Structure formats: C-alpha cells, structure tokens
Amino acid sequence: MNKNYIPYLQVAPLTFVFGAFLVIPILTIVVVSFWDYDFARIIPDFVLTNYKELLSSPVTLRTYLNTLRYAAIVWVVTLAIGFTIAYFLAFHVRSDTWQTACFLICTVPFLTSNIIRMISWIPFLGRNGLLNSALVNAGIVNQPLEFLLFSDFAVVLAFVHLYTLFMIVPIFNSMMRIDRSLIEAAYDAGANGLQVLTNVIIPLCKPGIAIGSIFVVTLVMGDFVTVRFMSGGQSASVGLMMANAISLLQYPAAAANAVILLIVVLLMVAGMMRIVDIRKEL
C-alpha cells in the first residue's frame, strides 16, 4: 500500500463522524429552512418566505437583542467569578490534593441534570421561598421580593449557576501553564500585585478566557429551557422562539431561525478568534 494514503485513512473515521453528525444535520436544517408549510403539513419547495418574515419582524429583532443581552451579562459575571476561582486555585492552593478536592466541589453538581439544578432555585427564590422567608423574618425587608423569581434576574442567576464551570476550567488550565519564574521576575523588577496581574497573568490567560467565553456565549445563545422556566414565560430568547415554532409544527420557520442563529453565533466566535488567536497562543 502506498504510504501517502496512510494519513487519509487515519482521519477517515473522524471525517465520517464529523460529516454524519455535524455537516449533514446542518445541511438538512438549511434545506428545510427554504421549504414552505401550512397549519398541518410541510411542503418541500424553495421559498424565501421564512427568512423574509423572520428578518422583517420587530419581534425577532427584540428577541435577538434580549438573547444577546443575556449572553453579555452572563459572560461578564461568569468571567469575573471564573477568573477569581481559577486564580485562587492556581496561585493560592499549593497542594495538588486540595486543588483536586476544590475541583470536585465545583464539578459534583454537574453530575445531576441541568433541569434539576435549575428548578432547585424555584423553592429558594419564590415569594414564599427560603430566601424571602429569611429576609422577612430577619426584618431586612417588609415584604417578599418579587424580582427574585420569574424575572430576568432569575434567568441570569440560573445561567451563571449552570455555565460558570465552563469558564473556570479553561482559565485554570491556562494559569497552570504559566511559568512561575515570569511572575517572580516581575516582582523582582519592582512590579506590584496589580501590575503582575494585568501585565503578566491576564495576557497569558487570554487563550483560556477566549475558550471559556466561546463556551458560555454559545450555550446561552442556544438555551431555551432556562428562559422558559426561570422567567415564567415573561421573557423570550431565540432558542425559546424556535421551540415554540417547533411545537406549532412550523419546522421550516424554526429551521430558518436556527440558520440565522448559527450565523450570529459563528460571527461572535469569529470576532473572539480575531481578538485572541487561540491556536497561536497555545
């Protein structure tokens, strides 16, 4: 056998899996997005009606802006929490055993379903929930706080709870790759703690921050279960809009929405990759 074919044979299984489970489903969604439909059936065709209705609707624009707002807020909060926790684990926890124990504490909740962890906030944040009851009994507030549940606050809180780990792990991995002699050299040169953080640690953590940001933003953009449960139907997202269209058997409209969402997310990821060249940094 010609040895020139060996590399192609090695990548063939991965190429098959990639094509069968990613490329073909995406192409199918693109094709269906151009089909027509009525109240009871899907009609194979080539029409632009789905995209025209989607792009000309002010509801669509508001929904996308609301989803982007969720993504931006969650990204900022998860980045702050994730960087702080990763920094503590990397530079203040010296023992490998304690680092592993702290990681287990972070990851154990992920052994349960996302839905279970999300719904667990409802009895805690509800009008008669544990938090409101504690605040009223302590005399901090006169009446239960209404914004804690079925609001944008609840949606963002659930997102942060669900996706912070996706920010912690890549940032921690980047921090552990930093040569400690660089930090010592910065201190020897007269830099203070803040200067070391901003001029040494953060620049060297850019790959981890970029990877974590891609995870968090893409997950929030496509999530619909969290918005549905935690907002009580009072907020909307792109994913929820697609889920509603599917429930009404409007598959071509949902497919068109999925294509637009995919393009938006890819543009966001491309923007992040332009800011931080992950392949070069790694």
GROMACS .gro file of C-alpha atoms in nm:
model
  282
    1MET     CA    1   0.000   0.000   0.000
    2ASN     CA    2   0.117   0.348  -0.087
    3LYS     CA    3   0.221   0.521   0.236
    4ASN     CA    4   0.084   0.850   0.105
    5TYR     CA    5  -0.266   0.718   0.176
    6ILE     CA    6  -0.198   0.635   0.542
    7PRO     CA    7  -0.276   0.986   0.678
    8TYR     CA    8  -0.606   0.989   0.486
    9LEU     CA    9  -0.701   0.651   0.627
   10GLN     CA   10  -0.620   0.773   0.977
   11VAL     CA   11  -0.850   1.074   0.951
   12ALA     CA   12  -1.124   0.888   0.764
   13PRO     CA   13  -1.317   0.769   1.075
   14LEU     CA   14  -1.315   1.116   1.229
   15THR     CA   15  -1.417   1.269   0.895
   16PHE     CA   16  -1.707   1.025   0.869
   17VAL     CA   17  -1.829   1.105   1.221
   18PHE     CA   18  -1.786   1.478   1.162
   19GLY     CA   19  -1.982   1.462   0.837
   20ALA     CA   20  -2.255   1.229   0.961
   21PHE     CA   21  -2.329   1.404   1.290
   22LEU     CA   22  -2.250   1.769   1.214
   23VAL     CA   23  -2.229   1.860   0.847
   24ILE     CA   24  -2.527   1.657   0.723
   25PRO     CA   25  -2.765   1.771   1.002
   26ILE     CA   26  -2.671   2.136   0.943
   27LEU     CA   27  -2.721   2.099   0.567
   28THR     CA   28  -3.059   1.937   0.636
   29ILE     CA   29  -3.163   2.233   0.852
   30VAL     CA   30  -3.054   2.474   0.577
   31VAL     CA   31  -3.257   2.285   0.315
   32VAL     CA   32  -3.569   2.268   0.534
   33SER     CA   33  -3.542   2.642   0.606
   34PHE     CA   34  -3.636   2.709   0.242
   35TRP     CA   35  -3.944   2.484   0.247
   36ASP     CA   36  -4.300   2.604   0.278
   37TYR     CA   37  -4.559   2.496   0.532
   38ASP     CA   38  -4.919   2.541   0.637
   39PHE     CA   39  -5.111   2.456   0.953
   40ALA     CA   40  -5.088   2.079   0.900
   41ARG     CA   41  -4.800   1.991   0.667
   42ILE     CA   42  -4.454   2.074   0.541
   43ILE     CA   43  -4.424   2.139   0.169
   44PRO     CA   44  -4.087   2.072   0.002
   45ASP     CA   45  -4.018   2.384  -0.203
   46PHE     CA   46  -3.772   2.669  -0.243
   47VAL     CA   47  -3.915   2.989  -0.098
   48LEU     CA   48  -3.765   3.283   0.090
   49THR     CA   49  -4.080   3.346   0.289
   50ASN     CA   50  -3.940   3.212   0.615
   51TYR     CA   51  -3.637   3.440   0.602
   52LYS     CA   52  -3.839   3.742   0.491
   53GLU     CA   53  -4.087   3.701   0.776
   54LEU     CA   54  -3.806   3.638   1.024
   55LEU     CA   55  -3.583   3.930   0.926
   56SER     CA   56  -3.866   4.182   0.883
   57SER     CA   57  -4.032   4.109   1.217
   58PRO     CA   58  -3.965   4.355   1.502
   59VAL     CA   59  -4.037   4.069   1.744
   60THR     CA   60  -3.739   3.879   1.603
   61LEU     CA   61  -3.511   4.180   1.650
   62ARG     CA   62  -3.622   4.229   2.009
   63THR     CA   63  -3.578   3.860   2.082
   64TYR     CA   64  -3.226   3.854   1.941
   65LEU     CA   65  -3.134   4.169   2.134
   66ASN     CA   66  -3.274   4.017   2.452
   67THR     CA   67  -3.075   3.697   2.394
   68LEU     CA   68  -2.758   3.898   2.329
   69ARG     CA   69  -2.823   4.091   2.649
   70TYR     CA   70  -2.846   3.767   2.844
   71ALA     CA   71  -2.524   3.644   2.681
   72ALA     CA   72  -2.336   3.966   2.760
   73ILE     CA   73  -2.445   3.981   3.125
   74VAL     CA   74  -2.378   3.612   3.185
   75TRP     CA   75  -2.039   3.641   3.014
   76VAL     CA   76  -1.931   3.930   3.238
   77VAL     CA   77  -2.047   3.759   3.558
   78THR     CA   78  -1.907   3.416   3.474
   79LEU     CA   79  -1.576   3.570   3.367
   80ALA     CA   80  -1.544   3.757   3.698
   81ILE     CA   81  -1.636   3.451   3.905
   82GLY     CA   82  -1.443   3.203   3.690
   83PHE     CA   83  -1.124   3.412   3.683
   84THR     CA   84  -1.136   3.467   4.060
   85ILE     CA   85  -1.186   3.099   4.141
   86ALA     CA   86  -0.924   2.987   3.887
   87TYR     CA   87  -0.676   3.241   4.026
   88PHE     CA   88  -0.734   3.119   4.380
   89LEU     CA   89  -0.691   2.754   4.282
   90ALA     CA   90  -0.382   2.815   4.069
   91PHE     CA   91  -0.187   3.054   4.288
   92HIS     CA   92  -0.317   3.015   4.644
   93VAL     CA   93  -0.390   2.642   4.670
   94ARG     CA   94  -0.045   2.487   4.669
   95SER     CA   95  -0.139   2.126   4.737
   96ASP     CA   96  -0.244   1.910   4.441
   97THR     CA   97  -0.477   1.722   4.674
   98TRP     CA   98  -0.658   2.037   4.777
   99GLN     CA   99  -0.678   2.154   4.415
  100THR     CA  100  -0.840   1.824   4.322
  101ALA     CA  101  -1.078   1.848   4.618
  102CYS     CA  102  -1.181   2.202   4.520
  103PHE     CA  103  -1.237   2.092   4.162
  104LEU     CA  104  -1.458   1.808   4.282
  105ILE     CA  105  -1.664   2.056   4.482
  106CYS     CA  106  -1.715   2.256   4.163
  107THR     CA  107  -1.795   1.957   3.944
  108VAL     CA  108  -2.014   1.744   4.173
  109PRO     CA  109  -2.330   1.950   4.098
  110PHE     CA  110  -2.276   1.875   3.728
  111LEU     CA  111  -2.338   1.507   3.796
  112THR     CA  112  -2.709   1.594   3.812
  113SER     CA  113  -2.930   1.717   3.532
  114ASN     CA  114  -2.924   2.083   3.429
  115ILE     CA  115  -3.301   2.096   3.467
  116ILE     CA  116  -3.290   1.961   3.822
  117ARG     CA  117  -3.023   2.213   3.924
  118MET     CA  118  -3.216   2.493   3.759
  119ILE     CA  119  -3.554   2.403   3.910
  120SER     CA  120  -3.393   2.382   4.254
  121TRP     CA  121  -3.377   2.763   4.251
  122ILE     CA  122  -3.757   2.792   4.240
  123PRO     CA  123  -3.831   2.692   4.604
  124PHE     CA  124  -3.534   2.903   4.712
  125LEU     CA  125  -3.623   3.223   4.524
  126GLY     CA  126  -4.005   3.200   4.531
  127ARG     CA  127  -4.231   3.453   4.703
  128ASN     CA  128  -4.266   3.214   4.996
  129GLY     CA  129  -3.926   3.057   4.938
  130LEU     CA  130  -3.633   3.015   5.172
  131LEU     CA  131  -3.458   3.341   5.082
  132ASN     CA  132  -3.766   3.562   5.106
  133SER     CA  133  -3.872   3.397   5.430
  134ALA     CA  134  -3.526   3.454   5.580
  135LEU     CA  135  -3.520   3.820   5.471
  136VAL     CA  136  -3.869   3.890   5.609
  137ASN     CA  137  -3.804   3.709   5.936
  138ALA     CA  138  -3.476   3.897   5.982
  139GLY     CA  139  -3.653   4.226   5.927
  140ILE     CA  140  -3.436   4.319   5.629
  141VAL     CA  141  -3.741   4.363   5.405
  142ASN     CA  142  -4.104   4.427   5.492
  143GLN     CA  143  -4.248   4.207   5.219
  144PRO     CA  144  -4.119   3.934   4.986
  145LEU     CA  145  -3.905   4.048   4.694
  146GLU     CA  146  -4.089   3.988   4.368
  147PHE     CA  147  -3.791   4.016   4.132
  148LEU     CA  148  -3.609   3.710   4.265
  149LEU     CA  149  -3.813   3.459   4.063
  150PHE     CA  150  -3.975   3.462   3.719
  151SER     CA  151  -3.766   3.757   3.609
  152ASP     CA  152  -3.452   3.843   3.414
  153PHE     CA  153  -3.261   3.824   3.742
  154ALA     CA  154  -3.366   3.461   3.786
  155VAL     CA  155  -3.272   3.378   3.428
  156VAL     CA  156  -2.924   3.530   3.461
  157LEU     CA  157  -2.871   3.365   3.801
  158ALA     CA  158  -2.960   3.023   3.659
  159PHE     CA  159  -2.733   3.076   3.358
  160VAL     CA  160  -2.442   3.174   3.582
  161HIS     CA  161  -2.502   2.871   3.802
  162LEU     CA  162  -2.516   2.637   3.504
  163TYR     CA  163  -2.224   2.766   3.299
  164THR     CA  164  -1.962   2.915   3.533
  165LEU     CA  165  -1.765   2.589   3.536
  166PHE     CA  166  -1.716   2.622   3.160
  167MET     CA  167  -1.527   2.944   3.233
  168ILE     CA  168  -1.332   2.817   3.534
  169VAL     CA  169  -1.172   2.511   3.372
  170PRO     CA  170  -1.004   2.669   3.065
  171ILE     CA  171  -0.884   2.972   3.262
  172PHE     CA  172  -0.742   2.747   3.534
  173ASN     CA  173  -0.570   2.536   3.269
  174SER     CA  174  -0.408   2.849   3.121
  175MET     CA  175  -0.297   2.969   3.463
  176MET     CA  176  -0.135   2.636   3.545
  177ARG     CA  177   0.070   2.664   3.224
  178ILE     CA  178   0.220   2.998   3.328
  179ASP     CA  179   0.589   2.976   3.414
  180ARG     CA  180   0.613   3.089   3.775
  181SER     CA  181   0.958   3.234   3.709
  182LEU     CA  182   0.792   3.503   3.496
  183ILE     CA  183   0.588   3.614   3.797
  184GLU     CA  184   0.894   3.610   4.019
  185ALA     CA  185   1.085   3.815   3.761
  186ALA     CA  186   0.805   4.071   3.750
  187TYR     CA  187   0.815   4.109   4.127
  188ASP     CA  188   1.195   4.133   4.121
  189ALA     CA  189   1.163   4.413   3.863
  190GLY     CA  190   0.952   4.612   4.109
  191ALA     CA  191   0.600   4.531   3.989
  192ASN     CA  192   0.321   4.520   4.244
  193GLY     CA  193   0.045   4.262   4.260
  194LEU     CA  194  -0.193   4.454   4.034
  195GLN     CA  195   0.076   4.511   3.771
  196VAL     CA  196   0.167   4.143   3.772
  197LEU     CA  197  -0.199   4.055   3.730
  198THR     CA  198  -0.264   4.296   3.442
  199ASN     CA  199   0.070   4.267   3.261
  200VAL     CA  200   0.164   3.903   3.314
  201ILE     CA  201  -0.120   3.679   3.428
  202ILE     CA  202  -0.413   3.816   3.227
  203PRO     CA  203  -0.223   3.833   2.893
  204LEU     CA  204  -0.103   3.476   2.940
  205CYS     CA  205  -0.458   3.365   3.027
  206LYS     CA  206  -0.610   3.502   2.705
  207PRO     CA  207  -0.649   3.157   2.544
  208GLY     CA  208  -0.837   3.023   2.847
  209ILE     CA  209  -1.055   3.334   2.866
  210ALA     CA  210  -1.136   3.306   2.495
  211ILE     CA  211  -1.222   2.935   2.516
  212GLY     CA  212  -1.439   2.988   2.822
  213SER     CA  213  -1.611   3.284   2.657
  214ILE     CA  214  -1.690   3.077   2.349
  215PHE     CA  215  -1.841   2.802   2.563
  216VAL     CA  216  -2.053   3.038   2.774
  217VAL     CA  217  -2.176   3.261   2.491
  218THR     CA  218  -2.272   2.976   2.258
  219LEU     CA  219  -2.451   2.786   2.535
  220VAL     CA  220  -2.650   3.090   2.645
  221MET     CA  221  -2.743   3.185   2.289
  222GLY     CA  222  -2.895   2.842   2.221
  223ASP     CA  223  -3.056   2.778   2.560
  224PHE     CA  224  -3.435   2.786   2.586
  225VAL     CA  225  -3.525   2.568   2.884
  226THR     CA  226  -3.371   2.806   3.137
  227VAL     CA  227  -3.551   3.109   2.994
  228ARG     CA  228  -3.881   2.924   2.984
  229PHE     CA  229  -3.869   2.802   3.344
  230MET     CA  230  -3.690   3.085   3.522
  231SER     CA  231  -3.871   3.373   3.352
  232GLY     CA  232  -4.215   3.220   3.396
  233GLY     CA  233  -4.291   3.295   3.032
  234GLN     CA  234  -4.224   3.667   3.079
  235SER     CA  235  -3.901   3.675   2.875
  236ALA     CA  236  -3.806   3.539   2.537
  237SER     CA  237  -3.493   3.409   2.371
  238VAL     CA  238  -3.406   3.284   2.026
  239GLY     CA  239  -3.398   2.925   2.143
  240LEU     CA  240  -3.739   2.960   2.305
  241MET     CA  241  -3.877   3.116   1.987
  242MET     CA  242  -3.756   2.815   1.788
  243ALA     CA  243  -3.901   2.573   2.044
  244ASN     CA  244  -4.239   2.745   2.018
  245ALA     CA  245  -4.228   2.724   1.638
  246ILE     CA  246  -4.150   2.352   1.656
  247SER     CA  247  -4.437   2.296   1.899
  248LEU     CA  248  -4.666   2.453   1.638
  249LEU     CA  249  -4.522   2.225   1.365
  250GLN     CA  250  -4.364   2.526   1.191
  251TYR     CA  251  -4.043   2.340   1.120
  252PRO     CA  252  -3.928   2.549   0.819
  253ALA     CA  253  -3.965   2.871   1.022
  254ALA     CA  254  -3.773   2.716   1.311
  255ALA     CA  255  -3.503   2.594   1.069
  256ALA     CA  256  -3.465   2.944   0.923
  257ASN     CA  257  -3.432   3.083   1.274
  258ALA     CA  258  -3.170   2.819   1.352
  259VAL     CA  259  -2.969   2.919   1.045
  260ILE     CA  260  -2.976   3.287   1.143
  261LEU     CA  261  -2.878   3.199   1.500
  262LEU     CA  262  -2.592   2.981   1.373
  263ILE     CA  263  -2.463   3.269   1.159
  264VAL     CA  264  -2.484   3.513   1.452
  265VAL     CA  265  -2.301   3.276   1.685
  266LEU     CA  266  -2.032   3.200   1.426
  267LEU     CA  267  -1.977   3.573   1.375
  268MET     CA  268  -1.941   3.618   1.750
  269VAL     CA  269  -1.694   3.329   1.773
  270ALA     CA  270  -1.502   3.466   1.473
  271GLY     CA  271  -1.482   3.803   1.648
  272MET     CA  272  -1.339   3.639   1.960
  273MET     CA  273  -1.091   3.445   1.749
  274ARG     CA  274  -0.980   3.769   1.584
  275ILE     CA  275  -0.910   3.921   1.923
  276VAL     CA  276  -0.732   3.613   2.056
  277ASP     CA  277  -0.568   3.369   1.814
  278ILE     CA  278  -0.615   3.059   2.027
  279ARG     CA  279  -0.404   2.834   1.805
  280LYS     CA  280  -0.113   3.078   1.812
  281GLU     CA  281  -0.140   3.144   2.185
  282LEU     CA  282  -0.149   2.774   2.272
   0.00000   0.00000   0.00000
